[in-house]
């Protein structure tokens, strides 16, 4: 248990490491467009190549093809609806120093990204911990894979916040807090939800969160990336996020 928890903690800390890398240099407005595209690419790839395939595979084994497809699509749509509702709860523009509208939009993008990745990291920590408790070697491999995924996630959280606040500590700490959701979620689940957790529930939760991240990527981050930078810059950023996440998923799957 202790070793599995340590692996989960180290995987979560990788998000903070990505955040530290992101605050080395303050991005310009143009490069922020690429950074938001990068964040969207990271979340889109993590959803479509990591979260969805495993959970959909579980449902294909548990149900008939028609029921598996219906459950997967329903949960995915539910996640998108939740993300849309949460987006409506956030103000269209946050207050930013000196009335800078660009920094206000960046602050909103940082809030939406951080919220989506926080929700993503909670069940991911549960899976990492339980895998380590069941099989130490499998848990170690999974924690390494999660840590590699978390590096670009930390960048995705920290960059827009750094642009908006001009504060390295705030941006780095926000990325770290997002990553620490993994060991926090793992501990809460282990001590308080252990008897209620099931493989079906966790896989359903993964599909729900994939829907949230897909919506945030396409409906929130991509339009903001285009607003801050040129279309090609935003596309290059999204392509970079997809390529980096794909590399990590394929190498460590």
Coordinates of C-alpha atoms in Angstrom, one line a residue, residues 15 32 35-44 86-87 90 94 105-121 152-161 174-175 178-179 209 212-213 215-218 220-222 224-225:
X15 CA 2.2 17.7 -13.3
X32 CA -0.2 31.8 -26.0
X35 CA 0.0 27.1 -26.0
X36 CA -3.8 26.9 -25.8
X37 CA -3.8 24.8 -29.0
X38 CA -1.2 22.6 -27.3
X39 CA -3.4 22.2 -24.2
X40 CA -6.4 21.3 -26.4
X41 CA -4.3 18.7 -28.2
X42 CA -3.2 17.2 -25.0
X43 CA -6.7 16.8 -23.6
X44 CA -8.2 15.6 -26.9
X86 CA -19.8 24.2 -16.0
X87 CA -18.6 26.6 -18.7
X90 CA -18.0 30.6 -15.3
X94 CA -12.5 37.3 -15.5
X105 CA -9.6 35.6 -21.4
X106 CA -6.4 33.7 -20.6
X107 CA -7.4 33.5 -16.9
X108 CA -10.7 32.0 -18.0
X109 CA -8.9 29.4 -20.2
X110 CA -6.7 28.5 -17.3
X111 CA -9.7 28.0 -15.0
X112 CA -11.5 25.8 -17.5
X113 CA -8.3 23.8 -18.2
X114 CA -7.5 23.3 -14.6
X115 CA -11.0 22.3 -13.7
X116 CA -11.1 19.6 -16.5
X117 CA -7.7 18.2 -15.6
X118 CA -8.5 18.2 -11.9
X119 CA -11.6 16.0 -12.7
X120 CA -9.4 13.8 -14.9
X121 CA -6.7 13.3 -12.3
X152 CA 2.3 18.2 -20.7
X153 CA -0.9 18.5 -18.6
X154 CA 1.1 20.7 -16.1
X155 CA 2.2 22.9 -19.0
X156 CA -1.4 23.2 -20.2
X157 CA -2.5 24.4 -16.8
X158 CA 0.4 26.8 -16.0
X159 CA 1.0 28.6 -19.3
X160 CA -2.3 30.5 -19.6
X161 CA -2.3 31.3 -15.9
X174 CA -1.9 25.6 -9.9
X175 CA -0.2 22.9 -11.9
X178 CA -3.9 19.7 -10.3
X179 CA -1.4 16.9 -10.0
X209 CA -14.4 12.6 -18.0
X212 CA -15.7 16.7 -20.4
X213 CA -12.2 17.0 -21.8
X215 CA -15.8 19.5 -25.0
X216 CA -13.3 21.7 -23.2
X217 CA -10.7 21.1 -25.9
X218 CA -13.0 21.9 -28.8
X220 CA -13.2 26.4 -25.0
X221 CA -9.5 26.0 -25.8
X222 CA -9.5 25.9 -29.6
X224 CA -9.4 30.9 -27.5
X225 CA -6.3 29.6 -29.3

